[in-house]
PDB file of C-alpha atoms and ligand atoms in Angstrom:
ATOM      1  CA  MET A  74      62.696 106.982 104.152  1.00  0.00           C
ATOM      2  CA  PRO A  75      64.391 109.427 101.292  1.00  0.00           C
ATOM      3  CA  VAL A  76      63.537 113.484 102.351  1.00  0.00           C
ATOM      4  CA  SER A  77      63.596 114.690  98.692  1.00  0.00           C
ATOM      5  CA  GLY A  78      60.703 114.681  95.946  1.00  0.00           C
ATOM      6  CA  LEU A  79      62.597 111.545  94.022  1.00  0.00           C
ATOM      7  CA  GLY A  80      61.038 108.861  95.273  1.00  0.00           C
ATOM      8  CA  PRO A  81      62.953 105.594  97.289  1.00  0.00           C
ATOM      9  CA  TYR A  82      66.418 104.560  96.105  1.00  0.00           C
ATOM     10  CA  ASP A  83      66.531 102.806  92.629  1.00  0.00           C
ATOM     11  CA  ASP A  84      68.964  99.993  92.962  1.00  0.00           C
ATOM     12  CA  GLN A  85      68.960 100.128  89.106  1.00  0.00           C
ATOM     13  CA  ASN A  86      69.859 103.678  88.337  1.00  0.00           C
ATOM     14  CA  ILE A  87      72.847 103.820  86.632  1.00  0.00           C
ATOM     15  CA  PHE A  88      75.398 104.772  89.060  1.00  0.00           C
ATOM     16  CA  ALA A  89      74.337 102.076  91.430  1.00  0.00           C
ATOM     17  CA  ARG A  90      74.981  99.588  88.887  1.00  0.00           C
ATOM     18  CA  ILE A  91      78.376 101.243  87.855  1.00  0.00           C
ATOM     19  CA  LEU A  92      79.207 100.883  92.023  1.00  0.00           C
ATOM     20  CA  ARG A  93      78.462  97.335  91.662  1.00  0.00           C
ATOM     21  CA  GLY A  94      80.690  96.952  88.685  1.00  0.00           C
ATOM     22  CA  GLU A  95      77.612  95.899  86.261  1.00  0.00           C
ATOM     23  CA  VAL A  96      78.380  98.820  83.581  1.00  0.00           C
ATOM     24  CA  PRO A  97      82.079 100.083  82.936  1.00  0.00           C
ATOM     25  CA  CYS A  98      83.100 103.754  83.772  1.00  0.00           C
ATOM     26  CA  ARG A  99      86.276 105.748  83.295  1.00  0.00           C
ATOM     27  CA  LYS A 100      87.516 105.779  86.720  1.00  0.00           C
ATOM     28  CA  VAL A 101      89.506 108.471  88.287  1.00  0.00           C
ATOM     29  CA  PHE A 102      89.502 107.979  91.719  1.00  0.00           C
ATOM     30  CA  GLU A 103      88.254 105.808  94.242  1.00  0.00           C
ATOM     31  CA  ASP A 104      88.106 105.127  97.934  1.00  0.00           C
ATOM     32  CA  ALA A 105      85.741 104.031 101.218  1.00  0.00           C
ATOM     33  CA  HIS A 106      83.387 106.435 100.611  1.00  0.00           C
ATOM     34  CA  ALA A 107      83.206 107.857  96.919  1.00  0.00           C
ATOM     35  CA  LEU A 108      83.687 106.803  93.234  1.00  0.00           C
ATOM     36  CA  ALA A 109      84.978 109.313  90.711  1.00  0.00           C
ATOM     37  CA  PHE A 110      84.864 109.082  87.136  1.00  0.00           C
ATOM     38  CA  HIS A 111      84.489 110.619  83.864  1.00  0.00           C
ATOM     39  CA  ASP A 112      80.911 111.950  82.541  1.00  0.00           C
ATOM     40  CA  ILE A 113      79.652 110.230  79.547  1.00  0.00           C
ATOM     41  CA  ALA A 114      78.548 113.303  78.323  1.00  0.00           C
ATOM     42  CA  ALA A 115      81.508 115.864  78.903  1.00  0.00           C
ATOM     43  CA  GLN A 116      80.251 119.472  79.175  1.00  0.00           C
ATOM     44  CA  ALA A 117      83.947 120.730  79.844  1.00  0.00           C
ATOM     45  CA  PRO A 118      86.996 119.812  79.303  1.00  0.00           C
ATOM     46  CA  VAL A 119      87.183 117.990  82.953  1.00  0.00           C
ATOM     47  CA  HIS A 120      83.899 116.655  83.728  1.00  0.00           C
ATOM     48  CA  VAL A 121      84.028 114.271  86.349  1.00  0.00           C
ATOM     49  CA  LEU A 122      81.276 112.761  88.196  1.00  0.00           C
ATOM     50  CA  VAL A 123      82.028 112.074  92.096  1.00  0.00           C
ATOM     51  CA  ILE A 124      79.418 109.710  93.957  1.00  0.00           C
ATOM     52  CA  PRO A 125      78.989 108.419  97.472  1.00  0.00           C
ATOM     53  CA  LYS A 126      79.364 104.558  97.976  1.00  0.00           C
ATOM     54  CA  GLY A 127      75.943 105.148  99.876  1.00  0.00           C
ATOM     55  CA  ARG A 128      72.137 104.682  98.728  1.00  0.00           C
ATOM     56  CA  TYR A 129      71.406 108.426  98.381  1.00  0.00           C
ATOM     57  CA  VAL A 130      68.875 109.439  95.898  1.00  0.00           C
ATOM     58  CA  SER A 131      69.903 113.233  96.053  1.00  0.00           C
ATOM     59  CA  PHE A 132      72.084 116.042  97.780  1.00  0.00           C
ATOM     60  CA  ALA A 133      68.601 116.290 100.339  1.00  0.00           C
ATOM     61  CA  ASP A 134      68.730 112.853 101.005  1.00  0.00           C
ATOM     62  CA  PHE A 135      72.251 112.818 101.597  1.00  0.00           C
ATOM     63  CA  SER A 136      72.540 115.929 103.567  1.00  0.00           C
ATOM     64  CA  ALA A 137      69.627 114.528 105.716  1.00  0.00           C
ATOM     65  CA  ARG A 138      70.749 110.831 106.308  1.00  0.00           C
ATOM     66  CA  ALA A 139      74.288 110.109 105.626  1.00  0.00           C
ATOM     67  CA  SER A 140      76.356 109.729 109.111  1.00  0.00           C
ATOM     68  CA  GLU A 141      78.919 112.547 109.454  1.00  0.00           C
ATOM     69  CA  GLY A 142      81.725 110.405 108.454  1.00  0.00           C
ATOM     70  CA  GLU A 143      79.785 109.515 104.845  1.00  0.00           C
ATOM     71  CA  ILE A 144      79.737 113.207 104.843  1.00  0.00           C
ATOM     72  CA  ALA A 145      82.983 114.102 105.350  1.00  0.00           C
ATOM     73  CA  GLY A 146      84.887 111.187 103.622  1.00  0.00           C
ATOM     74  CA  PHE A 147      82.754 112.308 100.787  1.00  0.00           C
ATOM     75  CA  PHE A 148      83.762 115.945 100.458  1.00  0.00           C
ATOM     76  CA  ARG A 149      87.105 115.068 101.246  1.00  0.00           C
ATOM     77  CA  ALA A 150      86.962 112.984  98.524  1.00  0.00           C
ATOM     78  CA  VAL A 151      85.545 115.317  96.164  1.00  0.00           C
ATOM     79  CA  GLY A 152      89.033 117.815  97.160  1.00  0.00           C
ATOM     80  CA  GLU A 153      91.247 115.036  96.765  1.00  0.00           C
ATOM     81  CA  VAL A 154      90.026 114.565  93.093  1.00  0.00           C
ATOM     82  CA  ALA A 155      90.619 117.785  92.081  1.00  0.00           C
ATOM     83  CA  ARG A 156      93.778 117.669  93.740  1.00  0.00           C
ATOM     84  CA  GLN A 157      94.868 114.695  91.481  1.00  0.00           C
ATOM     85  CA  LEU A 158      93.503 116.268  88.755  1.00  0.00           C
ATOM     86  CA  GLY A 159      95.964 119.264  89.270  1.00  0.00           C
ATOM     87  CA  LEU A 160      93.423 121.653  89.294  1.00  0.00           C
ATOM     88  CA  GLU A 161      93.653 123.655  92.152  1.00  0.00           C
ATOM     89  CA  THR A 162      95.478 126.640  90.545  1.00  0.00           C
ATOM     90  CA  ALA A 163      93.338 126.997  87.393  1.00  0.00           C
ATOM     91  CA  GLY A 164      90.237 126.205  89.411  1.00  0.00           C
ATOM     92  CA  TYR A 165      87.118 124.172  88.908  1.00  0.00           C
ATOM     93  CA  ARG A 166      83.323 124.121  89.499  1.00  0.00           C
ATOM     94  CA  LEU A 167      81.365 121.971  91.527  1.00  0.00           C
ATOM     95  CA  LEU A 168      77.688 121.249  90.865  1.00  0.00           C
ATOM     96  CA  ALA A 169      75.085 119.289  92.067  1.00  0.00           C
ATOM     97  CA  ASN A 170      71.748 119.021  91.050  1.00  0.00           C
ATOM     98  CA  MET A 171      68.384 118.218  92.853  1.00  0.00           C
ATOM     99  CA  GLY A 172      65.285 117.732  91.605  1.00  0.00           C
ATOM    100  CA  PRO A 173      62.969 118.458  88.931  1.00  0.00           C
ATOM    101  CA  ASP A 174      63.383 122.241  88.783  1.00  0.00           C
ATOM    102  CA  SER A 175      67.530 121.483  88.297  1.00  0.00           C
ATOM    103  CA  GLY A 176      67.185 118.961  85.648  1.00  0.00           C
ATOM    104  CA  GLN A 177      68.467 115.808  88.042  1.00  0.00           C
ATOM    105  CA  GLU A 178      68.624 112.643  85.871  1.00  0.00           C
ATOM    106  CA  VAL A 179      69.893 110.228  87.949  1.00  0.00           C
ATOM    107  CA  PRO A 180      68.512 109.282  91.038  1.00  0.00           C
ATOM    108  CA  HIS A 181      71.979 108.878  92.801  1.00  0.00           C
ATOM    109  CA  PHE A 182      73.781 111.909  94.486  1.00  0.00           C
ATOM    110  CA  HIS A 183      76.656 113.071  92.404  1.00  0.00           C
ATOM    111  CA  VAL A 184      78.871 116.291  92.455  1.00  0.00           C
ATOM    112  CA  HIS A 185      79.845 117.467  89.052  1.00  0.00           C
ATOM    113  CA  LEU A 186      83.449 118.561  88.477  1.00  0.00           C
ATOM    114  CA  PHE A 187      84.062 120.572  85.719  1.00  0.00           C
ATOM    115  CA  ALA A 188      87.340 122.444  84.849  1.00  0.00           C
ATOM    116  CA  GLY A 189      89.641 123.323  81.841  1.00  0.00           C
ATOM    117  CA  ARG A 190      88.504 126.301  80.513  1.00  0.00           C
ATOM    118  CA  LYS A 191      86.904 129.488  81.480  1.00  0.00           C
ATOM    119  CA  LEU A 192      84.044 128.228  82.310  1.00  0.00           C
ATOM    120  CA  GLY A 193      81.478 131.417  82.176  1.00  0.00           C
ATOM    121  CA  ARG A 194      78.286 132.179  84.128  1.00  0.00           C
ATOM    122  CA  MET A 195      76.748 129.892  86.695  1.00  0.00           C
ATOM    123  CA  LEU A 196      73.332 129.582  85.253  1.00  0.00           C
ATOM    124  CA  VAL A 197      72.485 129.721  81.506  1.00  0.00           C
ATOM    125  CA  ALA A 198      69.848 131.986  80.564  1.00  0.00           C
ATOM    126  CA  GLU A 199      66.816 129.646  79.115  1.00  0.00           C
TER     127      GLU A 199
HETATM  128  P1  AMP B 229      72.257 115.316  86.869  1.00  0.00           P
HETATM  129  O1  AMP B 229      71.555 115.771  85.437  1.00  0.00           O
HETATM  130  O2  AMP B 229      73.171 115.878  87.692  1.00  0.00           O
HETATM  131  O3  AMP B 229      71.835 114.058  86.971  1.00  0.00           O
HETATM  132  O4  AMP B 229      73.522 114.294  85.742  1.00  0.00           O
HETATM  133  C1  AMP B 229      73.837 113.166  85.135  1.00  0.00           C
HETATM  134  C2  AMP B 229      74.956 113.369  84.601  1.00  0.00           C
HETATM  135  O5  AMP B 229      75.226 111.447  84.296  1.00  0.00           O
HETATM  136  C3  AMP B 229      75.158 113.979  83.149  1.00  0.00           C
HETATM  137  O6  AMP B 229      76.215 114.343  82.881  1.00  0.00           O
HETATM  138  C4  AMP B 229      75.299 112.359  82.085  1.00  0.00           C
HETATM  139  O7  AMP B 229      76.242 112.579  81.183  1.00  0.00           O
HETATM  140  C5  AMP B 229      75.919 111.624  83.248  1.00  0.00           C
HETATM  141  N1  AMP B 229      75.840 110.406  82.630  1.00  0.00           N
HETATM  142  C6  AMP B 229      74.833 109.357  82.569  1.00  0.00           C
HETATM  143  N2  AMP B 229      75.029 108.145  82.436  1.00  0.00           N
HETATM  144  C7  AMP B 229      76.074 107.705  82.552  1.00  0.00           C
HETATM  145  C8  AMP B 229      77.256 106.825  82.282  1.00  0.00           C
HETATM  146  N3  AMP B 229      76.990 105.396  81.992  1.00  0.00           N
HETATM  147  N4  AMP B 229      78.489 106.982  82.403  1.00  0.00           N
HETATM  148  C9  AMP B 229      79.318 108.485  83.018  1.00  0.00           C
HETATM  149  N5  AMP B 229      78.476 109.564  83.242  1.00  0.00           N
HETATM  150  C10 AMP B 229      76.910 108.824  82.750  1.00  0.00           C
END
């Protein structure tokens, strides 16, 4: 059972549909553990989402249930995406929303990768 407050995994969520090839994406990277693609509503010059291939609703779910191989493979993929995009010198920001207070919209664990400009403060005041 998932451990986060997001409920059971929904196989119809948009990222599950992208993983199955039912919905197109602008793919950046893919390997056995992860898929990376451009966010449809980019909030920075580079805004890429990296998602694991397994059925995890959130970071809480992924960190509790994924195997060590899945966790290592996923985070190595995040680093590889940044390297392949040539972002290591200028830098980038990783962000993962988890649950209601974060505003997580899509119930499939994902990491946002932002880059391409000075990214400012980490949190914008409400
Ligand atoms: P979060 O609020 O952390 O759950 O982020 C979900 C992200 O998914 C948002 O930045 C959306 O713009 C993005 N998104 C939603 N649907 C798609 C899609 N079909 N392709 C690419 N990105 C998407």
